[in-house]
mmCIF file of C-alpha atoms in Angstrom:
data_model
loop_
_atom_site.group_PDB
_atom_site.id
_atom_site.type_symbol
_atom_site.label_atom_id
_atom_site.label_comp_id
_atom_site.label_asym_id
_atom_site.label_seq_id
_atom_site.Cartn_x
_atom_site.Cartn_y
_atom_site.Cartn_z
ATOM 1 C CA MET A 28 -65.731 106.031 37.238
ATOM 2 C CA ALA A 29 -67.349 103.338 39.277
ATOM 3 C CA LEU A 30 -68.369 101.419 36.495
ATOM 4 C CA HIS A 31 -65.305 102.214 34.593
ATOM 5 C CA THR A 32 -63.331 100.505 37.205
ATOM 6 C CA LEU A 33 -65.098 97.507 37.609
ATOM 7 C CA ALA A 34 -64.701 96.706 34.044
ATOM 8 C CA GLY A 35 -61.419 95.575 34.233
ATOM 9 C CA PRO A 36 -62.058 92.759 36.832
ATOM 10 C CA ALA A 37 -65.424 92.100 34.750
ATOM 11 C CA ILE A 38 -62.891 91.799 31.867
ATOM 12 C CA ILE A 39 -60.734 89.664 33.974
ATOM 13 C CA ALA A 40 -63.443 87.256 34.672
ATOM 14 C CA SER A 41 -64.648 86.695 31.817
ATOM 15 C CA ALA A 42 -61.147 85.529 30.486
ATOM 16 C CA ILE A 43 -60.609 82.894 33.683
ATOM 17 C CA PHE A 44 -64.366 81.542 32.782
ATOM 18 C CA SER A 45 -63.598 81.117 29.120
ATOM 19 C CA ALA A 46 -60.541 79.451 30.134
ATOM 20 C CA THR A 47 -62.121 77.303 32.606
ATOM 21 C CA VAL A 48 -64.545 76.174 29.929
ATOM 22 C CA LEU A 49 -61.497 74.896 27.831
ATOM 23 C CA ILE A 50 -59.552 73.350 30.809
ATOM 24 C CA ALA A 51 -62.206 71.865 32.875
ATOM 25 C CA GLY A 52 -65.599 71.577 30.693
ATOM 26 C CA SER A 53 -67.007 68.691 29.187
ATOM 27 C CA THR A 54 -67.046 67.964 25.445
ATOM 28 C CA VAL A 55 -70.320 67.808 23.201
ATOM 29 C CA SER A 56 -71.361 66.974 19.666
ATOM 30 C CA GLY A 57 -73.761 69.890 18.266
ATOM 31 C CA THR A 58 -75.245 70.187 14.562
ATOM 32 C CA ILE A 59 -75.057 72.954 12.504
ATOM 33 C CA THR A 60 -77.848 75.243 11.495
ATOM 34 C CA ASP A 61 -76.624 78.800 9.783
ATOM 35 C CA LEU A 62 -72.812 79.522 8.032
ATOM 36 C CA ARG A 63 -71.977 83.478 7.728
ATOM 37 C CA ILE A 64 -69.182 85.036 6.714
ATOM 38 C CA THR A 65 -69.415 88.759 8.300
ATOM 39 C CA GLU A 66 -66.701 92.118 7.648
ATOM 40 C CA ASP A 67 -66.152 94.669 9.593
ATOM 41 C CA SER A 68 -65.524 98.309 8.441
ATOM 42 C CA GLU A 69 -61.796 97.804 8.493
ATOM 43 C CA GLY A 70 -62.617 94.492 5.985
ATOM 44 C CA THR A 71 -61.257 91.914 8.342
ATOM 45 C CA LYS A 72 -63.340 88.756 7.560
ATOM 46 C CA GLY A 73 -65.118 86.767 10.201
ATOM 47 C CA TYR A 74 -66.382 83.115 9.891
ATOM 48 C CA GLU A 75 -69.524 82.806 11.976
ATOM 49 C CA VAL A 76 -71.053 79.168 13.096
ATOM 50 C CA LYS A 77 -74.450 78.829 14.782
ATOM 51 C CA TYR A 78 -75.260 75.560 16.288
ATOM 52 C CA ASP A 79 -77.628 73.141 18.058
ATOM 53 C CA TYR A 80 -76.487 70.662 20.662
ATOM 54 C CA ASN A 81 -78.451 68.757 23.345
ATOM 55 C CA TYR A 82 -77.221 68.181 26.905
ATOM 56 C CA ASN A 83 -78.425 66.056 29.552
ATOM 57 C CA ASN A 84 -81.309 65.443 27.308
ATOM 58 C CA GLN A 85 -82.054 69.460 26.683
ATOM 59 C CA LEU A 86 -81.736 71.180 23.688
ATOM 60 C CA TYR A 87 -79.363 74.728 23.323
ATOM 61 C CA HIS A 88 -77.886 76.976 20.510
ATOM 62 C CA GLY A 89 -74.427 78.145 20.481
ATOM 63 C CA HIS A 90 -72.526 80.356 18.147
ATOM 64 C CA GLY A 91 -68.656 80.535 17.504
ATOM 65 C CA ASN A 92 -66.101 81.352 15.246
ATOM 66 C CA THR A 93 -64.002 79.166 13.388
ATOM 67 C CA ASN A 94 -61.182 80.072 10.428
ATOM 68 C CA LYS A 95 -60.666 80.499 7.207
ATOM 69 C CA TYR A 96 -59.397 77.509 6.315
ATOM 70 C CA LYS A 97 -61.524 75.198 8.426
ATOM 71 C CA TYR A 98 -64.823 76.996 7.108
ATOM 72 C CA PRO A 99 -65.207 75.775 3.740
ATOM 73 C CA GLU A 100 -65.453 71.988 5.182
ATOM 74 C CA LEU A 101 -68.154 72.851 7.273
ATOM 75 C CA ARG A 102 -71.741 72.443 6.451
ATOM 76 C CA VAL A 103 -75.494 73.151 7.751
ATOM 77 C CA GLY A 104 -76.236 69.749 9.269
ATOM 78 C CA GLY A 105 -72.957 68.807 9.816
ATOM 79 C CA PRO A 106 -71.496 68.240 12.678
ATOM 80 C CA VAL A 107 -69.170 70.449 15.174
ATOM 81 C CA THR A 108 -67.522 69.980 18.540
ATOM 82 C CA ALA A 109 -67.648 72.026 21.753
ATOM 83 C CA LYS A 110 -66.574 72.299 25.076
ATOM 84 C CA LEU A 111 -69.249 73.787 28.102
ATOM 85 C CA LEU A 112 -69.390 74.110 32.054
ATOM 86 C CA PRO A 113 -71.629 71.748 33.447
ATOM 87 C CA PRO A 114 -73.660 73.875 35.723
ATOM 88 C CA LEU A 115 -74.018 76.532 32.929
ATOM 89 C CA PRO A 116 -74.872 74.770 29.856
ATOM 90 C CA ASN A 117 -76.491 77.499 27.961
ATOM 91 C CA PHE A 118 -73.300 80.106 28.666
ATOM 92 C CA GLY A 119 -69.931 80.508 27.533
ATOM 93 C CA GLN A 120 -69.697 77.496 25.499
ATOM 94 C CA GLN A 121 -66.705 77.275 23.114
ATOM 95 C CA LEU A 122 -66.596 76.458 19.213
ATOM 96 C CA ILE A 123 -63.664 73.811 18.915
ATOM 97 C CA ASP A 124 -63.836 73.218 14.982
ATOM 98 C CA GLY A 125 -61.084 75.607 13.587
ATOM 99 C CA ASN A 126 -61.439 77.995 16.652
ATOM 100 C CA ALA A 127 -58.244 79.483 18.341
ATOM 101 C CA PRO A 128 -59.437 80.779 21.514
ATOM 102 C CA TRP A 129 -56.356 80.915 23.629
ATOM 103 C CA PRO A 130 -54.590 84.032 21.733
ATOM 104 C CA ALA A 131 -58.160 85.946 22.292
ATOM 105 C CA ILE A 132 -58.399 84.546 26.075
ATOM 106 C CA CYS A 133 -54.770 85.641 27.083
ATOM 107 C CA PHE A 134 -55.567 89.057 25.140
ATOM 108 C CA MET A 135 -58.575 89.656 27.405
ATOM 109 C CA PHE A 136 -56.797 88.564 30.738
ATOM 110 C CA ALA A 137 -53.661 91.188 29.893
ATOM 111 C CA PHE A 138 -55.816 94.030 28.722
ATOM 112 C CA GLY A 139 -58.249 93.402 31.922
ATOM 113 C CA VAL A 140 -55.480 93.528 34.391
ATOM 114 C CA LEU A 141 -53.946 96.876 32.381
ATOM 115 C CA TRP A 142 -57.372 98.862 32.357
ATOM 116 C CA THR A 143 -57.648 97.887 36.041
ATOM 117 C CA VAL A 144 -54.022 98.916 37.104
ATOM 118 C CA CYS A 145 -54.760 102.395 35.133
ATOM 119 C CA MET A 146 -58.179 103.005 36.810
ATOM 120 C CA MET A 147 -57.186 102.550 40.358
ATOM 121 C CA LEU A 148 -54.784 105.728 40.636
ATOM 122 C CA PRO A 149 -58.010 107.713 39.676
ATOM 123 C CA PHE A 150 -60.404 105.412 41.648
ATOM 124 C CA ASN A 151 -58.037 106.058 44.608
ATOM 125 C CA LEU A 152 -57.927 109.823 44.133
ATOM 126 C CA VAL A 153 -61.738 109.912 43.829
ATOM 127 C CA TYR A 154 -63.267 107.803 46.357
ATOM 128 C CA ILE A 155 -60.379 106.208 48.031
ATOM 129 C CA ALA A 156 -58.271 108.580 49.266
ATOM 130 C CA PRO A 157 -61.231 111.213 50.427
ATOM 131 C CA TYR A 158 -63.058 108.334 52.447
ATOM 132 C CA ARG A 159 -59.616 107.864 54.266
ATOM 133 C CA GLN A 160 -58.684 111.625 54.896
ATOM 134 C CA THR A 161 -62.504 112.118 55.933
ATOM 135 C CA ASN A 162 -62.232 109.106 58.449
ATOM 136 C CA VAL A 163 -58.790 110.734 59.744
ATOM 137 C CA MET A 164 -60.938 113.762 60.322
ATOM 138 C CA LYS A 165 -63.958 112.308 62.066
ATOM 139 C CA ASN A 166 -62.131 109.368 64.172
ATOM 140 C CA GLY A 167 -58.426 110.578 64.063
ATOM 141 C CA LYS A 168 -56.387 111.114 66.826
ATOM 142 C CA VAL A 169 -54.747 114.584 67.223
ATOM 143 C CA CYS A 170 -51.174 115.117 68.237
ATOM 144 C CA GLN A 171 -48.170 117.676 67.366
ATOM 145 C CA GLY A 172 -45.791 117.171 64.418
ATOM 146 C CA THR A 173 -42.992 119.133 62.834
ATOM 147 C CA ILE A 174 -42.678 120.244 59.309
ATOM 148 C CA THR A 175 -39.393 118.335 58.096
ATOM 149 C CA ASP A 176 -39.320 119.151 54.588
ATOM 150 C CA LYS A 177 -40.705 120.750 51.089
ATOM 151 C CA SER A 178 -40.434 119.313 47.890
ATOM 152 C CA VAL A 179 -41.232 120.154 44.553
ATOM 153 C CA SER A 180 -41.603 117.678 41.619
ATOM 154 C CA GLY A 181 -43.271 117.177 37.961
ATOM 155 C CA ASP A 182 -43.481 119.533 35.348
ATOM 156 C CA ASP A 183 -47.161 119.592 34.134
ATOM 157 C CA PRO A 184 -48.970 119.391 36.330
ATOM 158 C CA THR A 185 -46.532 120.470 39.386
ATOM 159 C CA ASN A 186 -46.854 118.514 42.756
ATOM 160 C CA TYR A 187 -46.253 120.312 45.712
ATOM 161 C CA SER A 188 -45.488 118.417 49.045
ATOM 162 C CA ILE A 189 -44.714 118.545 52.433
ATOM 163 C CA SER A 190 -42.913 116.016 54.674
ATOM 164 C CA PHE A 191 -43.932 116.148 58.854
ATOM 165 C CA GLN A 192 -42.830 114.022 61.433
ATOM 166 C CA TYR A 193 -45.224 113.288 64.386
ATOM 167 C CA GLU A 194 -45.215 110.776 67.685
ATOM 168 C CA PRO A 195 -48.486 108.468 67.398
ATOM 169 C CA SER A 196 -46.928 106.650 70.820
ATOM 170 C CA PRO A 197 -44.751 108.085 73.214
ATOM 171 C CA GLY A 198 -41.028 107.164 71.552
ATOM 172 C CA GLN A 199 -42.372 106.317 68.367
ATOM 173 C CA TYR A 200 -41.660 108.913 65.645
ATOM 174 C CA ARG A 201 -43.090 108.464 62.003
ATOM 175 C CA THR A 202 -42.706 110.963 59.300
ATOM 176 C CA ASP A 203 -45.232 111.319 56.146
ATOM 177 C CA LYS A 204 -45.791 113.380 52.662
ATOM 178 C CA ARG A 205 -48.734 114.731 51.646
ATOM 179 C CA ASP A 206 -49.184 116.776 48.496
ATOM 180 C CA VAL A 207 -50.692 120.142 49.295
ATOM 181 C CA THR A 208 -51.715 123.333 46.689
ATOM 182 C CA GLN A 209 -49.144 125.666 45.678
ATOM 183 C CA ASP A 210 -50.837 128.603 48.293
ATOM 184 C CA GLN A 211 -50.444 125.774 51.571
ATOM 185 C CA PHE A 212 -46.556 124.945 49.650
ATOM 186 C CA ASN A 213 -46.080 128.744 49.819
ATOM 187 C CA ILE A 214 -46.985 129.160 53.481
ATOM 188 C CA ALA A 215 -45.739 126.345 55.114
ATOM 189 C CA LYS A 216 -42.052 126.978 56.638
ATOM 190 C CA ILE A 217 -39.658 123.847 57.765
ATOM 191 C CA GLY A 218 -39.533 123.522 61.235
ATOM 192 C CA GLU A 219 -43.353 124.476 61.696
ATOM 193 C CA ARG A 220 -45.233 122.916 64.857
ATOM 194 C CA VAL A 221 -48.414 121.583 63.246
ATOM 195 C CA THR A 222 -51.525 119.733 64.240
ATOM 196 C CA VAL A 223 -51.369 116.574 63.157
ATOM 197 C CA LEU A 224 -54.868 113.834 62.498
ATOM 198 C CA PHE A 225 -53.713 110.081 62.163
ATOM 199 C CA ASP A 226 -55.982 106.813 62.631
ATOM 200 C CA PRO A 227 -53.979 104.187 64.788
ATOM 201 C CA ALA A 228 -55.028 101.477 63.409
ATOM 202 C CA HIS A 229 -53.546 102.787 59.957
ATOM 203 C CA LEU A 230 -50.880 104.885 60.750
ATOM 204 C CA SER A 231 -50.212 105.812 57.128
ATOM 205 C CA HIS A 232 -53.403 107.698 57.124
ATOM 206 C CA SER A 233 -52.308 110.803 58.646
ATOM 207 C CA LEU A 234 -52.828 114.845 57.771
ATOM 208 C CA ILE A 235 -51.417 117.949 58.442
ATOM 209 C CA TYR A 236 -54.898 119.821 59.680
ATOM 210 C CA ARG A 237 -53.860 123.559 58.673
ATOM 211 C CA TYR A 238 -52.765 122.108 55.388
ATOM 212 C CA SER A 239 -55.717 119.737 54.323
ATOM 213 C CA ASP A 240 -58.953 120.424 52.650
ATOM 214 C CA TYR A 241 -61.120 119.873 55.782
ATOM 215 C CA GLN A 242 -62.016 121.854 58.421
ATOM 216 C CA LEU A 243 -63.623 120.904 61.758
ATOM 217 C CA THR A 244 -66.956 122.189 62.538
ATOM 218 C CA ASP A 245 -69.672 121.756 65.669
#
């Protein structure tokens, strides 16, 4: 899951890099070495251009896609124009002739953001939330609290929650809510006195010991 979560930021970084090449990159001239029309499984045609270009007296090879209107005008041995970042002249170069990269870049960026947002919930449930609870169990402070409310939400799956109030410091009261199992929900009583563990540095990281998935051992 960690790799899937990192895919979103990687896509965003790729889109930003491509945009940076187009906005701030240097323009170079190249020579076409190959032209090819490709077709995917859905019958959509692509117009691929391979070319050589020189930068700082060094020969590099690049490739990109043009459109169906520009493609007939191109010839092997003919000139093309590309953009590149001087620190990375052989990475992420962008063909200019007949190429329209901005829609693809915008789509990549939006997809990367959407993917990252969608993956944050399962990542939080699998990694972040258990780490926080474990940290509270190991290093948190202990105080007495009171169950103030119980609530049921959702249909499939049904979420069972318990609200509780505790006093992390004298005169300072705080109410938090935590999801519990159905069995824990049925046992809990409003007004019940419970043991609460919390992180003094992050008061939102708290739990009811009795209605948690953890048990302290020697």
